[in-house]
Amino acid sequence: MATHVLHPGSWHRVQLDEQTPVDHRLSMVYRVGAGLMGLVLLVFGILGFIDKIGFFDTRGDTVAGLNTNGALSFLSVCVGVLLIAGMLAGGAVASTVNMTLGVLFILSGFVNLALLDSRYNFLAFRIQNVLFSFVVGVLLMFFGMYGRVSGGLPHDNPYWKARHPGAG
């Protein structure tokens, strides 16, 4: 994916290395983060299915300390599988998946916080689910941005190199 970076005097098209080597130390952070969060969500979703809760049951049922229903279980399994796919891909793909889903988890936390006591609470969220959503979102964003977004990246970092094409 090409991005535009402003350099003094002109725009340069910089190609970020979307294929960070899977054995690069940054890729391990992205993979571990995606794998851990994906596994947690996958287990949570499967446990929700085992309880045979109604798909849009707004009362839900408690699984592992969190409220759930069939829709939330299904969504958790889908997101868990997506994170595990990102883990298997590694590199910038895992980083991007982590960052994107992290932002979506935080947004979901805010939306579901607003819907807590309404009839539109189709995912049967309770306050513990909102807090879980915020925590998972922040962790995914951390894992995805690690070594990729910072003002003090080391000069051997592939993202620093992509942003400074003429430097050593």
GROMACS .gro file of C-alpha atoms in nm:
model
  168
    1MET     CA    1   0.000   0.000   0.000
    2ALA     CA    2   0.158   0.324  -0.107
    3THR     CA    3   0.131   0.630   0.113
    4HIS     CA    4   0.218   0.991   0.050
    5VAL     CA    5   0.471   1.149   0.280
    6LEU     CA    6   0.551   1.518   0.277
    7HIS     CA    7   0.921   1.586   0.240
    8PRO     CA    8   1.060   1.938   0.233
    9GLY     CA    9   0.966   2.091  -0.099
   10SER     CA   10   0.764   1.810  -0.258
   11TRP     CA   11   0.546   1.502  -0.226
   12HIS     CA   12   0.722   1.169  -0.260
   13ARG     CA   13   0.546   0.841  -0.306
   14VAL     CA   14   0.680   0.606  -0.039
   15GLN     CA   15   0.616   0.237  -0.057
   16LEU     CA   16   0.582   0.098   0.294
   17ASP     CA   17   0.710  -0.256   0.311
   18GLU     CA   18   0.382  -0.447   0.336
   19GLN     CA   19   0.579  -0.769   0.343
   20THR     CA   20   0.787  -0.715   0.655
   21PRO     CA   21   0.978  -1.043   0.679
   22VAL     CA   22   0.780  -1.287   0.891
   23ASP     CA   23   1.094  -1.356   1.094
   24HIS     CA   24   1.147  -0.985   1.170
   25ARG     CA   25   1.128  -0.913   1.544
   26LEU     CA   26   0.841  -0.668   1.491
   27SER     CA   27   0.636  -0.935   1.319
   28MET     CA   28   0.656  -1.147   1.634
   29VAL     CA   29   0.490  -0.872   1.839
   30TYR     CA   30   0.213  -0.836   1.581
   31ARG     CA   31   0.164  -1.211   1.565
   32VAL     CA   32   0.159  -1.266   1.941
   33GLY     CA   33  -0.090  -0.983   1.992
   34ALA     CA   34  -0.322  -1.104   1.716
   35GLY     CA   35  -0.293  -1.465   1.829
   36LEU     CA   36  -0.362  -1.398   2.197
   37MET     CA   37  -0.659  -1.171   2.135
   38GLY     CA   38  -0.791  -1.400   1.862
   39LEU     CA   39  -0.772  -1.703   2.090
   40VAL     CA   40  -0.951  -1.521   2.374
   41LEU     CA   41  -1.232  -1.411   2.142
   42LEU     CA   42  -1.257  -1.752   1.979
   43VAL     CA   43  -1.287  -1.930   2.315
   44PHE     CA   44  -1.541  -1.674   2.440
   45GLY     CA   45  -1.752  -1.716   2.127
   46ILE     CA   46  -1.741  -2.095   2.138
   47LEU     CA   47  -1.838  -2.097   2.506
   48GLY     CA   48  -2.130  -1.872   2.419
   49PHE     CA   49  -2.244  -2.116   2.149
   50ILE     CA   50  -2.218  -2.407   2.391
   51ASP     CA   51  -2.463  -2.232   2.626
   52LYS     CA   52  -2.721  -2.223   2.339
   53ILE     CA   53  -2.825  -1.866   2.409
   54GLY     CA   54  -3.081  -1.702   2.180
   55PHE     CA   55  -2.927  -1.515   1.886
   56PHE     CA   56  -3.067  -1.171   1.972
   57ASP     CA   57  -3.159  -1.241   2.335
   58THR     CA   58  -3.105  -0.898   2.494
   59ARG     CA   59  -3.089  -1.046   2.845
   60GLY     CA   60  -2.806  -1.275   2.738
   61ASP     CA   61  -2.618  -1.511   2.963
   62THR     CA   62  -2.287  -1.486   3.146
   63VAL     CA   63  -1.986  -1.662   2.995
   64ALA     CA   64  -1.641  -1.614   3.149
   65GLY     CA   65  -1.765  -1.310   3.344
   66LEU     CA   66  -1.903  -1.134   3.034
   67ASN     CA   67  -2.259  -1.114   2.910
   68THR     CA   68  -2.325  -1.271   2.570
   69ASN     CA   69  -2.590  -1.392   2.331
   70GLY     CA   70  -2.579  -1.581   2.001
   71ALA     CA   71  -2.503  -1.271   1.795
   72LEU     CA   72  -2.212  -1.164   2.016
   73SER     CA   73  -2.079  -1.521   2.020
   74PHE     CA   74  -2.093  -1.535   1.640
   75LEU     CA   75  -1.925  -1.195   1.610
   76SER     CA   76  -1.655  -1.299   1.860
   77VAL     CA   77  -1.577  -1.616   1.665
   78CYS     CA   78  -1.557  -1.420   1.336
   79VAL     CA   79  -1.324  -1.156   1.481
   80GLY     CA   80  -1.117  -1.427   1.654
   81VAL     CA   81  -1.073  -1.609   1.322
   82LEU     CA   82  -0.980  -1.280   1.152
   83LEU     CA   83  -0.714  -1.212   1.418
   84ILE     CA   84  -0.574  -1.563   1.387
   85ALA     CA   85  -0.560  -1.519   1.008
   86GLY     CA   86  -0.367  -1.195   1.068
   87MET     CA   87  -0.135  -1.384   1.302
   88LEU     CA   88  -0.067  -1.644   1.034
   89ALA     CA   89   0.000  -1.375   0.774
   90GLY     CA   90   0.237  -1.187   1.005
   91GLY     CA   91   0.426  -0.872   0.912
   92ALA     CA   92   0.242  -0.555   0.821
   93VAL     CA   93  -0.080  -0.749   0.759
   94ALA     CA   94  -0.095  -0.856   1.124
   95SER     CA   95  -0.008  -0.503   1.235
   96THR     CA   96  -0.281  -0.349   1.021
   97VAL     CA   97  -0.541  -0.605   1.132
   98ASN     CA   98  -0.451  -0.537   1.496
   99MET     CA   99  -0.473  -0.159   1.458
  100THR     CA  100  -0.797  -0.167   1.261
  101LEU     CA  101  -0.973  -0.406   1.496
  102GLY     CA  102  -0.838  -0.217   1.796
  103VAL     CA  103  -1.004   0.103   1.676
  104LEU     CA  104  -1.326  -0.088   1.602
  105PHE     CA  105  -1.327  -0.240   1.952
  106ILE     CA  106  -1.293   0.104   2.111
  107LEU     CA  107  -1.570   0.243   1.889
  108SER     CA  108  -1.784  -0.059   1.976
  109GLY     CA  109  -1.727   0.012   2.344
  110PHE     CA  110  -1.858   0.366   2.307
  111VAL     CA  111  -2.155   0.266   2.093
  112ASN     CA  112  -2.254  -0.016   2.326
  113LEU     CA  113  -2.207   0.209   2.628
  114ALA     CA  114  -2.471   0.437   2.479
  115LEU     CA  115  -2.700   0.138   2.413
  116LEU     CA  116  -2.663  -0.035   2.752
  117ASP     CA  117  -3.013   0.015   2.887
  118SER     CA  118  -3.195   0.053   2.558
  119ARG     CA  119  -3.400  -0.188   2.354
  120TYR     CA  120  -3.131  -0.161   2.082
  121ASN     CA  121  -2.876  -0.352   2.288
  122PHE     CA  122  -2.881  -0.645   2.042
  123LEU     CA  123  -2.545  -0.781   2.160
  124ALA     CA  124  -2.661  -0.800   2.525
  125PHE     CA  125  -2.371  -0.582   2.642
  126ARG     CA  126  -2.331  -0.496   3.008
  127ILE     CA  127  -2.074  -0.260   3.160
  128GLN     CA  128  -1.818  -0.540   3.193
  129ASN     CA  129  -1.846  -0.601   2.818
  130VAL     CA  130  -1.787  -0.232   2.750
  131LEU     CA  131  -1.475  -0.233   2.968
  132PHE     CA  132  -1.356  -0.554   2.801
  133SER     CA  133  -1.408  -0.393   2.461
  134PHE     CA  134  -1.199  -0.092   2.565
  135VAL     CA  135  -0.918  -0.309   2.707
  136VAL     CA  136  -0.904  -0.537   2.402
  137GLY     CA  137  -0.913  -0.232   2.173
  138VAL     CA  138  -0.622  -0.064   2.348
  139LEU     CA  139  -0.420  -0.388   2.355
  140LEU     CA  140  -0.480  -0.454   1.986
  141MET     CA  141  -0.383  -0.098   1.899
  142PHE     CA  142  -0.067  -0.133   2.109
  143PHE     CA  143   0.028  -0.461   1.943
  144GLY     CA  144  -0.046  -0.321   1.598
  145MET     CA  145   0.135   0.010   1.641
  146TYR     CA  146   0.437  -0.130   1.823
  147GLY     CA  147   0.749  -0.036   1.629
  148ARG     CA  148   0.542   0.116   1.351
  149VAL     CA  149   0.408   0.441   1.492
  150SER     CA  150   0.651   0.651   1.691
  151GLY     CA  151   0.877   0.949   1.660
  152GLY     CA  152   1.174   0.757   1.794
  153LEU     CA  153   1.195   0.451   1.572
  154PRO     CA  154   1.545   0.304   1.538
  155HIS     CA  155   1.713   0.351   1.201
  156ASP     CA  156   1.708  -0.023   1.125
  157ASN     CA  157   1.328  -0.029   1.159
  158PRO     CA  158   1.164  -0.107   0.821
  159TYR     CA  159   0.901   0.165   0.874
  160TRP     CA  160   1.167   0.426   0.953
  161LYS     CA  161   1.355   0.322   0.638
  162ALA     CA  162   1.038   0.356   0.429
  163ARG     CA  163   0.976   0.706   0.562
  164HIS     CA  164   1.338   0.815   0.505
  165PRO     CA  165   1.429   0.670   0.163
  166GLY     CA  166   1.752   0.868   0.116
  167ALA     CA  167   1.892   0.816   0.465
  168GLY     CA  168   2.170   0.570   0.546
   0.00000   0.00000   0.00000
